[in-house]
Amino acid sequence: MDMRIHMRWHLPLGSTATLLLCVVMVFLSLPPAVARGQTPAAADTQTPNLAAKSRKDKLPSELARSVRDAIVDGRYEAASQVGEAVLAKSRITAWRYYPFTNFIAAISNDNDVRFEARLSQWVSADPQAALPTLVRAQYYYDTAWFRRGHRFDNDTLPADLAAFHDNLRRARTDVESAIELDGANPYAYYLKLIILRGLGDFSGEQRFLEQAIAKFPAYYPLYDEGLAMREPRWGGTVQAMRQFVDRYAGQTEPYSPLKVLYVSLYRRILIANSIECSVFFSDRSNATDCVRTLMKQQAGPDLEHEVVAALQIYDHADHYEFGLVVKDILLDMLQASGGETYAGAALQLAASAMHSDTQLVENDPGHNDYIIDAVVAQSWSWKGFYDNAISKNREALRDIDKSEFPDEAARDLATSTIYLQMLDPLSYQSRFDDVVAYSRAALDLGNQVDWEHYICYAYYEKREYKAALADCTKAVDDDSGNMLARYWRGLVYQELGNMDAALNDFTAVADSENSYRASAAITVSWIYDTKKEFTEAIDSLNKYTYLYDEKSVRKDDVAVAYNNRCYAYMQIGELQKALDDCTQSLKYGSIPDAFEKQQELVKRLGLSRG
């Protein structure tokens, strides 16, 4: 028999990282409360009391969805009207260009050739308008990364790398056209910068960065991209990053938004050191020692002082916007393997500056900035303490109720973000009714359709396959690039006995760069085997070469791939190839079935030679 792996996969919100919340501060003295221990929270099984949308104004994501629908339907004038209205409302604030940035990010339906064709028709319908061309540039950029994934070049298929560069070149052509048509949109300049970085055109990016900053000196994302392009992984150096930040933030007013670049710099140094120390990740102690050594060399007391000073901006800035930019920085740091102590220290510094408490059980609850609650909750979730994560997320919701927001749309978006953050810990606790409830509430508040797969996943786990199929299909219809929705729909089709439909979904996932692709590819071969189409099973296993690359997939996946191909070769009489594959399988995992087939093949080959 062959073997099909179907483990109970859960859907992580980010890559696994460990956070030591009870940090010993490594570079600054903090109040005694920092070192207090954390008491595990009791299991929280209360029925959720979920917020409902009461506002009339639409979020940028909701407006984006209406534009996407209009594009698909060929209603290009309507799409332009909505987009131009969003542009008219957009302003450069301390750290963002809102609402346009959020709006354009939610329009694209990645890697959808039909959507691309409609976009091109929209561009042709109004060739003098910048907006359609800019939206298509965003589509090409998003599709480039969809096709490539985020693995290193050596771990990415050549065809996917070629598609990546082809889409980026198209994106560059479009964004340059959009800027020629309308040079007043700062986001277009930012988009061109990140496209150039993806293409590896660092000299071109630097020249354009200077032009962009001269035109939009108050647009923070330009500076943060200038910092990113100087990271070692993009060919830069820590010294170059430091010089860039000193140049643009060093001489500004004490509470200038650009001072946050120092916090971002600290993040990028930590991440760079984590990557450099990745050779030690099999030995956690050595990895931590490696990061510590590099941080002492590269992030000394002068930078630490700048980080502390930058965080004091909180009392002189819009708390909501400050929280959004700091949240992204902290979450990035908490995922830097080997840098847990430094990330924990930065979190505590941010909490102190934001007059908040990171403790699980606070002495004086109800005064935190909800962003700190959210970051602490996510850190508990990544550590696997799901009761603690749920407890801190509930505290975030209580603090949202007491906080001031620019408008009710911002409050709804904050609430929906916490609801979504609860889905992982609830899933791991098999609380699937709550997963459905929180998912639907989040979608109602914020229309973040890229999370819809959680609903079909929960129904699948509840074995309510008809309900799962309806929600999986809706998720795919709303976002054809949602490979997780297609993966779970494939499992649903399989349970319902529709193997052809399951094969179609699993093939789409196996062809993608999604992290579930190995499981999907193995299932593709298993379906062919059940249909007794053994040549097709072999062809599929040969097609997905990543299945045999230990750097790209788990060793267990490699073992199963060889085992499945061994079985298929046996069925068509290719006994020597089968024996070779079963032998290879046993090098990667102890699959009893592979051992049994190996022994049988040895006997059969021996008889044929005798």
Coordinates of C-alpha atoms in Angstrom, one line a residue:
M1 CA 0.0 0.0 0.0
D2 CA 1.0 3.6 -0.4
M3 CA 0.8 6.1 2.4
R4 CA -1.1 9.4 2.4
I5 CA -0.2 11.8 5.1
H6 CA -3.0 13.7 6.6
M7 CA -2.1 15.1 9.9
R8 CA -4.3 17.5 11.7
W9 CA -2.8 20.7 10.4
H10 CA -3.6 24.0 12.1
L11 CA -3.2 27.4 10.5
P12 CA -0.4 29.5 12.1
L13 CA -0.7 33.2 11.9
G14 CA 3.1 33.5 11.6
S15 CA 6.2 31.4 11.8
T16 CA 6.9 29.6 15.1
A17 CA 9.0 31.6 17.5
T18 CA 9.7 31.5 21.2
L19 CA 9.4 34.6 23.4
L20 CA 10.9 34.8 26.8
L21 CA 8.5 37.3 28.4
C22 CA 10.2 37.2 31.8
V23 CA 13.3 38.9 30.4
V24 CA 16.4 39.9 32.1
M25 CA 17.0 43.3 30.6
V26 CA 20.2 43.2 28.5
F27 CA 20.7 46.9 27.9
L28 CA 18.6 49.0 30.2
S29 CA 17.4 49.0 33.7
L30 CA 13.6 48.8 33.9
P31 CA 11.1 48.8 36.8
P32 CA 11.1 45.8 39.1
A33 CA 7.8 44.6 37.7
V34 CA 9.6 43.4 34.6
A35 CA 11.0 40.3 36.2
R36 CA 7.8 39.1 37.8
G37 CA 6.7 35.6 36.8
Q38 CA 3.7 34.8 34.7
T39 CA 0.9 32.7 36.1
P40 CA -0.8 30.5 33.5
A41 CA -4.3 31.5 32.8
A42 CA -7.2 29.2 33.5
A43 CA -8.9 27.7 30.5
D44 CA -11.3 30.3 29.1
T45 CA -14.3 28.5 27.7
Q46 CA -16.9 31.3 28.0
T47 CA -19.3 31.9 25.1
P48 CA -18.0 34.8 23.0
N49 CA -19.9 38.1 23.2
L50 CA -19.0 39.4 19.7
A51 CA -19.3 43.0 18.5
A52 CA -21.5 43.7 15.5
K53 CA -20.9 46.4 12.9
S54 CA -23.0 49.5 13.4
R55 CA -21.2 52.0 11.2
K56 CA -22.3 53.1 7.8
D57 CA -18.9 54.1 6.4
K58 CA -17.0 51.3 4.6
L59 CA -13.5 50.2 5.5
P60 CA -10.8 50.4 2.8
S61 CA -10.9 46.6 2.4
E62 CA -14.7 46.8 1.8
L63 CA -14.3 49.5 -0.8
A64 CA -11.5 47.4 -2.4
R65 CA -13.8 44.5 -2.6
S66 CA -16.5 46.6 -4.4
V67 CA -13.8 47.7 -6.9
R68 CA -12.7 44.1 -7.4
D69 CA -16.3 43.1 -8.1
A70 CA -16.7 46.0 -10.5
I71 CA -13.6 45.1 -12.4
V72 CA -14.6 41.4 -12.7
D73 CA -18.1 42.5 -13.9
G74 CA -16.6 45.0 -16.4
R75 CA -18.0 48.0 -14.7
Y76 CA -14.8 50.0 -15.1
E77 CA -16.4 53.4 -14.6
A78 CA -17.8 52.4 -11.3
A79 CA -14.4 51.0 -10.2
S80 CA -12.7 54.3 -11.2
Q81 CA -15.3 56.3 -9.3
V82 CA -14.7 54.4 -6.0
G83 CA -10.9 54.5 -6.4
E84 CA -10.8 58.2 -7.2
A85 CA -13.0 58.8 -4.1
V86 CA -10.6 56.9 -1.9
L87 CA -7.7 58.9 -3.4
A88 CA -9.4 62.1 -2.7
K89 CA -9.7 61.2 1.0
S90 CA -6.2 60.0 1.4
R91 CA -3.6 61.9 3.3
I92 CA 0.0 61.4 4.4
T93 CA -0.1 61.1 8.2
A94 CA 2.7 60.4 10.7
W95 CA 3.5 56.9 9.4
R96 CA 1.2 56.1 6.5
Y97 CA -0.8 57.2 3.5
Y98 CA -4.3 56.4 4.5
P99 CA -6.7 55.1 3.3
F100 CA -5.3 54.5 -0.1
T101 CA -2.5 52.1 1.0
N102 CA -5.0 49.8 2.8
F103 CA -7.4 50.1 -0.2
I104 CA -5.0 49.1 -3.0
A105 CA -3.5 46.2 -1.0
A106 CA -6.9 44.5 -0.9
I107 CA -8.0 44.8 -4.5
S108 CA -5.9 42.2 -6.2
N109 CA -6.9 38.6 -6.8
D110 CA -3.4 37.2 -7.1
N111 CA -2.4 34.9 -9.9
D112 CA -5.9 35.0 -11.5
V113 CA -5.5 35.3 -15.3
R114 CA -9.2 36.2 -15.8
F115 CA -8.8 39.1 -13.3
E116 CA -5.6 40.1 -15.0
A117 CA -7.5 40.2 -18.4
R118 CA -10.2 42.4 -16.8
L119 CA -7.5 44.7 -15.4
S120 CA -6.0 45.1 -18.8
Q121 CA -9.4 46.0 -20.3
W122 CA -9.8 48.6 -17.5
V123 CA -6.4 50.1 -18.4
S124 CA -7.3 50.2 -22.1
A125 CA -10.7 51.8 -21.4
D126 CA -9.1 54.8 -19.8
P127 CA -5.4 55.0 -20.9
Q128 CA -4.9 58.5 -19.5
A129 CA -5.9 57.5 -15.9
A130 CA -3.2 56.5 -13.5
L131 CA -5.4 54.4 -11.2
P132 CA -6.1 51.4 -13.4
T133 CA -2.4 51.1 -14.3
L134 CA -1.3 51.4 -10.7
V135 CA -3.8 48.7 -9.6
R136 CA -2.4 46.4 -12.3
A137 CA 1.1 47.2 -11.2
Q138 CA 0.1 46.1 -7.7
Y139 CA -1.5 42.9 -9.1
Y140 CA 1.7 42.0 -10.9
Y141 CA 3.8 42.7 -7.8
D142 CA 1.5 40.5 -5.6
T143 CA 1.4 37.8 -8.2
A144 CA 5.2 37.8 -8.5
W145 CA 5.5 37.0 -4.8
F146 CA 2.6 34.5 -5.0
R147 CA 4.5 32.6 -7.7
R148 CA 7.9 32.8 -6.1
G149 CA 7.1 32.3 -2.4
H150 CA 9.5 33.4 0.3
R151 CA 12.1 30.6 0.2
F152 CA 15.8 31.3 -0.7
D153 CA 16.6 31.2 -4.4
N154 CA 18.2 27.8 -4.2
D155 CA 15.0 26.4 -2.7
T156 CA 12.7 27.9 -5.4
L157 CA 11.9 26.2 -8.7
P158 CA 13.5 27.9 -11.7
A159 CA 10.1 28.3 -13.4
D160 CA 8.8 30.1 -10.3
L161 CA 11.8 32.4 -10.2
A162 CA 11.3 33.2 -13.9
A163 CA 7.7 34.0 -13.3
F164 CA 8.7 36.2 -10.4
H165 CA 11.0 38.3 -12.5
D166 CA 8.6 38.4 -15.4
N167 CA 5.8 39.7 -13.2
L168 CA 8.1 42.2 -11.5
R169 CA 9.2 43.6 -14.8
R170 CA 5.6 44.1 -15.8
A171 CA 4.9 45.7 -12.5
R172 CA 7.8 48.1 -13.0
T173 CA 6.5 49.1 -16.4
D174 CA 3.1 49.8 -15.1
V175 CA 4.1 51.7 -12.0
E176 CA 6.4 54.0 -14.0
S177 CA 3.5 54.7 -16.4
A178 CA 1.2 55.4 -13.4
I179 CA 3.8 57.9 -12.0
E180 CA 4.1 59.6 -15.4
L181 CA 0.3 60.0 -15.5
D182 CA -0.1 61.2 -11.9
G183 CA 3.0 62.0 -9.9
A184 CA 1.0 63.1 -6.8
N185 CA 0.4 59.6 -5.3
P186 CA 3.1 58.8 -2.8
Y187 CA 2.2 55.1 -2.7
A188 CA 3.1 54.7 -6.3
Y189 CA 6.7 55.8 -5.5
Y190 CA 6.8 53.3 -2.6
L191 CA 5.6 50.5 -4.9
K192 CA 8.3 51.3 -7.4
L193 CA 10.9 51.1 -4.7
I194 CA 9.9 47.7 -3.5
I195 CA 9.6 46.4 -7.1
L196 CA 13.2 47.6 -7.8
R197 CA 14.4 45.8 -4.7
G198 CA 12.7 42.6 -5.8
L199 CA 14.5 42.9 -9.2
G200 CA 17.8 43.4 -7.5
D201 CA 18.3 46.9 -9.0
F202 CA 19.7 48.5 -5.8
S203 CA 21.5 51.3 -7.6
G204 CA 18.3 52.2 -9.4
E205 CA 16.3 52.0 -6.2
Q206 CA 18.8 54.3 -4.4
R207 CA 18.5 56.9 -7.1
F208 CA 14.7 56.8 -7.1
L209 CA 14.6 56.8 -3.3
E210 CA 16.3 60.2 -3.2
Q211 CA 13.8 61.5 -5.8
A212 CA 10.9 60.1 -3.8
I213 CA 12.0 61.6 -0.5
A214 CA 12.6 64.9 -2.1
K215 CA 9.0 64.9 -3.4
F216 CA 7.4 63.4 -0.3
P217 CA 9.7 64.2 2.7
A218 CA 7.0 63.4 5.3
Y219 CA 6.1 59.9 3.9
Y220 CA 7.6 57.5 6.4
P221 CA 7.3 54.2 4.4
L222 CA 9.9 55.6 1.9
Y223 CA 12.5 55.9 4.7
D224 CA 11.7 52.4 6.1
E225 CA 12.2 51.0 2.6
G226 CA 15.5 52.8 2.3
L227 CA 16.5 51.1 5.5
A228 CA 15.2 47.7 4.3
M229 CA 17.2 47.8 1.1
R230 CA 20.4 48.2 3.2
E231 CA 19.9 45.0 5.1
P232 CA 22.7 42.4 4.7
R233 CA 20.3 39.9 3.0
W234 CA 19.8 42.5 0.2
G235 CA 23.6 43.1 -0.1
G236 CA 23.8 45.9 2.5
T237 CA 25.5 46.2 5.8
V238 CA 24.6 47.1 9.4
Q239 CA 26.9 50.1 9.1
A240 CA 25.0 51.3 6.0
M241 CA 21.7 50.9 7.8
R242 CA 23.0 52.9 10.7
Q243 CA 24.3 55.7 8.5
F244 CA 21.0 55.9 6.7
V245 CA 19.0 56.3 9.8
D246 CA 21.4 58.8 11.3
R247 CA 21.2 60.8 8.1
Y248 CA 17.4 61.1 8.1
A249 CA 16.4 60.7 11.7
G250 CA 19.4 61.8 13.7
Q251 CA 18.9 65.6 13.3
T252 CA 15.1 65.7 13.3
E253 CA 13.0 67.1 16.1
P254 CA 12.9 64.9 19.3
Y255 CA 9.3 63.7 18.6
S256 CA 9.5 63.5 14.8
P257 CA 7.8 60.4 13.4
L258 CA 11.1 59.6 11.7
K259 CA 12.7 58.8 15.1
V260 CA 10.8 55.5 14.9
L261 CA 13.4 54.5 12.3
Y262 CA 15.8 53.8 15.2
V263 CA 13.3 51.2 16.5
S264 CA 13.0 49.7 13.0
L265 CA 16.8 49.7 12.7
Y266 CA 17.1 47.7 16.0
R267 CA 14.6 45.2 14.5
R268 CA 16.5 44.9 11.3
I269 CA 19.8 44.4 13.0
L270 CA 18.3 41.6 15.2
I271 CA 16.8 39.9 12.2
A272 CA 20.0 40.1 10.2
N273 CA 21.9 38.6 13.1
S274 CA 19.3 35.9 13.5
I275 CA 19.7 35.0 9.8
E276 CA 23.5 35.0 10.1
C277 CA 23.3 32.7 13.2
S278 CA 20.8 30.3 11.5
V279 CA 23.7 27.8 11.0
F280 CA 23.3 27.1 14.7
F281 CA 19.5 26.7 14.8
S282 CA 19.8 22.9 15.5
D283 CA 21.6 24.0 18.7
R284 CA 19.5 26.6 20.4
S285 CA 22.1 27.6 22.9
N286 CA 24.7 28.2 20.3
A287 CA 22.2 30.2 18.2
T288 CA 21.4 32.4 21.2
D289 CA 25.0 32.9 22.0
C290 CA 25.8 33.8 18.4
V291 CA 23.0 36.4 18.3
R292 CA 24.1 37.8 21.6
T293 CA 27.7 38.2 20.4
L294 CA 26.6 40.1 17.3
M295 CA 24.1 42.3 19.1
K296 CA 26.8 43.4 21.5
Q297 CA 29.0 44.4 18.6
Q298 CA 26.4 46.1 16.4
A299 CA 23.7 47.5 18.8
G300 CA 25.6 49.3 21.5
P301 CA 24.4 51.8 24.2
D302 CA 24.1 54.7 21.7
L303 CA 21.6 52.8 19.6
E304 CA 19.8 51.6 22.7
H305 CA 19.5 55.2 23.9
E306 CA 17.9 56.2 20.5
V307 CA 15.4 53.3 20.7
V308 CA 14.3 54.4 24.2
A309 CA 14.0 58.0 23.1
A310 CA 12.0 57.0 20.0
L311 CA 9.5 55.1 22.0
Q312 CA 8.8 58.2 24.1
I313 CA 7.1 59.7 21.0
Y314 CA 3.9 57.8 22.1
D315 CA 3.0 60.6 24.5
H316 CA 3.3 63.2 21.7
A317 CA 1.7 61.3 18.8
D318 CA -1.6 59.7 17.7
H319 CA -1.7 56.6 19.9
Y320 CA -3.5 54.6 17.3
E321 CA -1.1 55.2 14.5
F322 CA 2.0 54.8 16.8
G323 CA 0.6 51.5 18.0
L324 CA 0.2 50.2 14.4
V325 CA 3.8 50.9 13.4
V326 CA 5.3 49.6 16.6
K327 CA 3.2 46.5 16.5
D328 CA 4.6 45.4 13.2
I329 CA 8.2 46.0 14.5
L330 CA 7.6 44.1 17.7
L331 CA 6.0 41.1 16.0
D332 CA 8.9 40.9 13.5
M333 CA 11.4 40.9 16.4
L334 CA 9.6 38.2 18.3
Q335 CA 10.0 35.9 15.3
A336 CA 13.8 36.3 15.2
S337 CA 15.1 32.9 16.4
G338 CA 17.9 33.3 18.9
G339 CA 17.0 36.8 19.7
E340 CA 14.2 36.2 22.2
T341 CA 15.8 38.1 25.0
Y342 CA 16.3 41.2 22.9
A343 CA 12.8 41.0 21.5
G344 CA 11.4 40.6 24.9
A345 CA 13.4 43.6 26.2
A346 CA 12.1 45.7 23.3
L347 CA 8.5 44.6 24.0
Q348 CA 8.9 45.6 27.7
L349 CA 10.4 49.0 26.7
A350 CA 7.5 49.6 24.3
A351 CA 5.0 48.6 27.0
S352 CA 6.5 51.0 29.5
A353 CA 6.5 53.9 27.0
M354 CA 2.8 53.1 26.2
H355 CA 1.9 53.0 29.9
S356 CA 1.0 49.3 29.6
D357 CA 1.7 46.0 31.4
T358 CA 2.9 42.8 29.8
Q359 CA 2.0 40.6 32.7
L360 CA -0.6 38.0 32.2
V361 CA -2.4 38.9 35.5
E362 CA -2.1 42.6 36.0
N363 CA -2.2 44.4 39.3
D364 CA -4.2 47.3 37.7
P365 CA -6.0 45.9 34.6
G366 CA -7.9 48.1 32.2
H367 CA -5.3 50.7 31.4
N368 CA -3.2 49.0 28.7
D369 CA -2.9 50.1 25.1
Y370 CA -4.6 47.3 23.3
I371 CA -1.6 46.9 20.9
I372 CA 0.6 45.7 23.8
D373 CA -2.1 43.2 24.8
A374 CA -2.2 42.0 21.2
V375 CA 1.5 41.5 20.9
V376 CA 1.8 39.7 24.2
A377 CA -1.1 37.5 23.2
Q378 CA 0.5 36.6 19.9
S379 CA 3.8 35.8 21.7
W380 CA 1.9 33.4 24.1
S381 CA 0.3 31.8 21.1
W382 CA 3.6 31.2 19.3
K383 CA 4.9 29.6 22.4
G384 CA 2.0 27.2 22.6
F385 CA 0.3 28.6 25.7
Y386 CA -3.1 29.0 24.1
D387 CA -5.1 29.7 27.3
N388 CA -2.7 32.6 28.0
A389 CA -3.1 33.8 24.4
I390 CA -6.9 33.8 24.6
S391 CA -6.8 35.6 28.0
K392 CA -4.6 38.4 26.7
N393 CA -6.7 38.7 23.5
R394 CA -9.8 39.2 25.6
E395 CA -8.0 41.8 27.6
A396 CA -7.1 43.5 24.3
L397 CA -10.8 43.6 23.4
R398 CA -11.7 45.2 26.8
D399 CA -9.0 47.8 26.3
I400 CA -10.3 48.5 22.7
D401 CA -13.7 49.3 24.3
K402 CA -12.0 51.9 26.5
S403 CA -9.7 53.4 23.9
E404 CA -10.1 56.4 21.6
F405 CA -10.0 55.8 17.9
P406 CA -10.0 58.1 14.9
D407 CA -13.4 56.7 13.9
E408 CA -15.6 53.7 14.4
A409 CA -14.1 52.1 11.3
A410 CA -10.7 52.0 13.0
R411 CA -12.3 50.5 16.2
D412 CA -14.0 47.8 14.1
L413 CA -10.8 47.0 12.3
A414 CA -8.9 46.7 15.6
T415 CA -11.6 44.5 17.0
S416 CA -11.7 42.3 14.0
T417 CA -7.9 41.9 14.1
I418 CA -8.1 40.6 17.6
Y419 CA -10.8 38.2 16.6
L420 CA -8.6 36.8 13.9
Q421 CA -5.7 36.5 16.2
M422 CA -7.8 34.3 18.4
L423 CA -8.4 31.7 15.7
D424 CA -5.1 29.9 16.0
P425 CA -5.3 29.2 19.8
L426 CA -9.0 28.3 19.5
S427 CA -8.2 25.9 16.7
Y428 CA -5.4 24.2 18.7
Q429 CA -7.9 23.7 21.5
S430 CA -10.4 22.2 19.1
R431 CA -13.0 24.9 19.8
F432 CA -14.3 24.9 16.3
D433 CA -17.7 26.5 17.1
D434 CA -15.8 29.5 18.4
V435 CA -13.5 29.5 15.4
V436 CA -16.6 29.8 13.2
A437 CA -18.1 32.5 15.4
Y438 CA -15.0 34.7 15.6
S439 CA -14.2 34.3 11.9
R440 CA -17.7 35.4 10.9
A441 CA -17.6 38.3 13.3
A442 CA -14.2 39.4 12.1
L443 CA -15.4 39.2 8.5
D444 CA -18.5 41.2 9.3
L445 CA -16.5 44.0 11.0
G446 CA -13.6 44.2 8.5
N447 CA -14.3 42.1 5.4
Q448 CA -10.8 40.5 5.5
V449 CA -11.8 37.8 3.1
D450 CA -8.3 36.2 3.0
W451 CA -9.2 34.6 6.4
E452 CA -12.4 32.9 5.2
H453 CA -10.7 29.5 5.0
Y454 CA -10.8 29.3 8.8
I455 CA -14.6 28.8 8.6
C456 CA -14.4 25.9 6.1
Y457 CA -11.5 24.4 8.1
A458 CA -13.5 24.5 11.3
Y459 CA -16.5 22.8 9.6
Y460 CA -14.2 20.2 8.2
E461 CA -12.9 19.4 11.6
K462 CA -16.5 19.2 12.9
R463 CA -17.2 16.7 10.0
E464 CA -19.9 19.0 8.8
Y465 CA -18.8 18.5 5.2
K466 CA -21.7 20.1 3.3
A467 CA -21.4 23.3 5.4
A468 CA -17.6 23.1 4.9
L469 CA -18.0 22.8 1.1
A470 CA -20.2 25.9 0.9
D471 CA -17.8 28.1 3.0
C472 CA -14.7 26.7 1.3
T473 CA -16.2 27.5 -2.1
K474 CA -17.1 31.0 -1.0
A475 CA -13.6 31.5 0.2
V476 CA -12.2 30.4 -3.1
D477 CA -14.6 32.5 -5.1
D478 CA -13.8 35.6 -3.0
D479 CA -10.0 35.0 -3.4
S480 CA -8.9 32.5 -5.9
G481 CA -5.3 32.8 -4.6
N482 CA -6.4 31.5 -1.2
M483 CA -4.5 28.1 -1.4
L484 CA -5.5 27.2 2.2
A485 CA -9.2 27.4 1.2
R486 CA -8.4 25.1 -1.8
Y487 CA -6.5 22.7 0.4
W488 CA -9.3 22.3 2.9
R489 CA -11.9 22.1 0.1
G490 CA -9.8 19.3 -1.4
L491 CA -10.1 17.4 1.9
V492 CA -13.9 18.1 2.0
Y493 CA -14.3 16.8 -1.6
Q494 CA -12.4 13.8 -0.6
E495 CA -14.6 13.0 2.3
L496 CA -17.7 13.5 0.1
G497 CA -16.3 11.1 -2.5
N498 CA -15.7 13.6 -5.3
M499 CA -12.1 12.6 -6.1
D500 CA -11.9 14.5 -9.4
A501 CA -12.8 17.8 -7.7
A502 CA -10.4 17.0 -4.8
L503 CA -7.6 16.3 -7.3
N504 CA -8.2 19.6 -9.0
D505 CA -7.9 21.5 -5.7
F506 CA -4.9 19.6 -4.4
T507 CA -3.1 20.0 -7.8
A508 CA -3.5 23.8 -7.5
V509 CA -2.0 23.8 -4.0
A510 CA 0.8 21.4 -5.0
D511 CA 1.6 23.8 -7.9
S512 CA 1.9 26.8 -5.6
E513 CA 4.5 28.0 -3.1
N514 CA 2.1 27.5 -0.2
S515 CA 3.5 25.7 2.8
Y516 CA 0.9 22.9 2.4
R517 CA 2.2 22.0 -1.1
A518 CA 4.0 18.9 0.0
S519 CA 1.0 17.5 1.7
A520 CA -1.1 18.4 -1.3
A521 CA 1.4 16.8 -3.8
I522 CA 1.5 13.6 -1.8
T523 CA -2.3 13.5 -1.7
V524 CA -2.4 14.0 -5.5
S525 CA -0.4 10.8 -5.9
W526 CA -2.6 8.9 -3.4
I527 CA -5.7 9.9 -5.4
Y528 CA -4.2 8.6 -8.6
D529 CA -3.3 5.4 -6.8
T530 CA -6.9 4.9 -5.6
K531 CA -8.1 5.4 -9.2
K532 CA -5.4 2.8 -10.3
E533 CA -3.9 5.4 -12.5
F534 CA -0.3 4.5 -11.5
T535 CA 1.5 6.1 -14.4
E536 CA -0.2 9.4 -13.5
A537 CA 0.8 8.9 -9.9
I538 CA 4.4 8.5 -10.9
D539 CA 4.3 11.5 -13.2
S540 CA 2.9 13.7 -10.4
L541 CA 5.6 12.6 -8.0
N542 CA 8.2 13.2 -10.6
K543 CA 6.7 16.6 -11.3
Y544 CA 7.0 17.9 -7.8
T545 CA 10.8 17.7 -7.4
Y546 CA 10.7 19.6 -4.1
L547 CA 9.3 16.4 -2.5
Y548 CA 12.8 14.9 -2.6
D549 CA 14.6 18.0 -1.2
E550 CA 15.1 17.9 2.5
K551 CA 15.7 21.6 2.6
S552 CA 12.3 22.3 1.1
V553 CA 10.1 19.8 2.9
R554 CA 10.1 17.7 6.1
K555 CA 12.0 14.4 6.1
D556 CA 8.8 12.6 6.7
D557 CA 7.4 14.1 3.5
V558 CA 10.5 12.9 1.6
A559 CA 10.0 9.4 3.0
V560 CA 6.4 9.3 2.0
A561 CA 7.0 10.6 -1.5
Y562 CA 9.6 7.8 -2.1
N563 CA 7.3 5.3 -0.6
N564 CA 4.3 6.3 -2.7
R565 CA 6.4 6.2 -5.9
C566 CA 7.8 2.8 -4.8
Y567 CA 4.2 1.5 -4.6
A568 CA 3.3 2.9 -8.0
Y569 CA 6.3 1.4 -9.7
M570 CA 5.4 -2.0 -8.2
Q571 CA 2.0 -1.8 -9.7
I572 CA 3.3 -1.2 -13.3
G573 CA 6.1 -3.9 -12.9
E574 CA 9.1 -1.5 -12.6
L575 CA 10.5 -3.5 -9.7
Q576 CA 14.1 -2.2 -9.7
K577 CA 12.9 1.4 -9.6
A578 CA 10.4 0.4 -6.9
L579 CA 13.2 -1.2 -4.8
D580 CA 15.4 1.9 -5.2
D581 CA 12.6 4.2 -4.1
C582 CA 11.6 2.0 -1.1
T583 CA 15.3 1.9 -0.1
Q584 CA 15.5 5.7 -0.3
S585 CA 12.3 6.1 1.7
L586 CA 13.8 4.2 4.6
K587 CA 16.7 6.6 4.7
Y588 CA 14.3 9.5 5.5
G589 CA 11.8 7.7 7.8
S590 CA 10.9 4.4 9.4
I591 CA 7.7 3.6 7.4
P592 CA 6.9 0.0 8.1
D593 CA 5.0 -0.3 4.8
A594 CA 8.2 0.7 2.9
F595 CA 10.2 -1.9 4.7
E596 CA 7.6 -4.6 3.9
K597 CA 7.6 -3.6 0.2
Q598 CA 11.4 -3.6 0.2
Q599 CA 11.6 -7.1 1.5
E600 CA 9.0 -8.3 -1.0
L601 CA 10.8 -6.6 -3.9
V602 CA 14.1 -8.2 -2.9
K603 CA 12.5 -11.6 -3.0
R604 CA 10.7 -11.0 -6.3
L605 CA 13.8 -9.6 -8.0
G606 CA 15.8 -12.5 -6.6
L607 CA 13.3 -15.0 -8.1
S608 CA 13.4 -13.2 -11.5
R609 CA 17.2 -13.5 -11.6
G610 CA 17.2 -17.1 -10.5

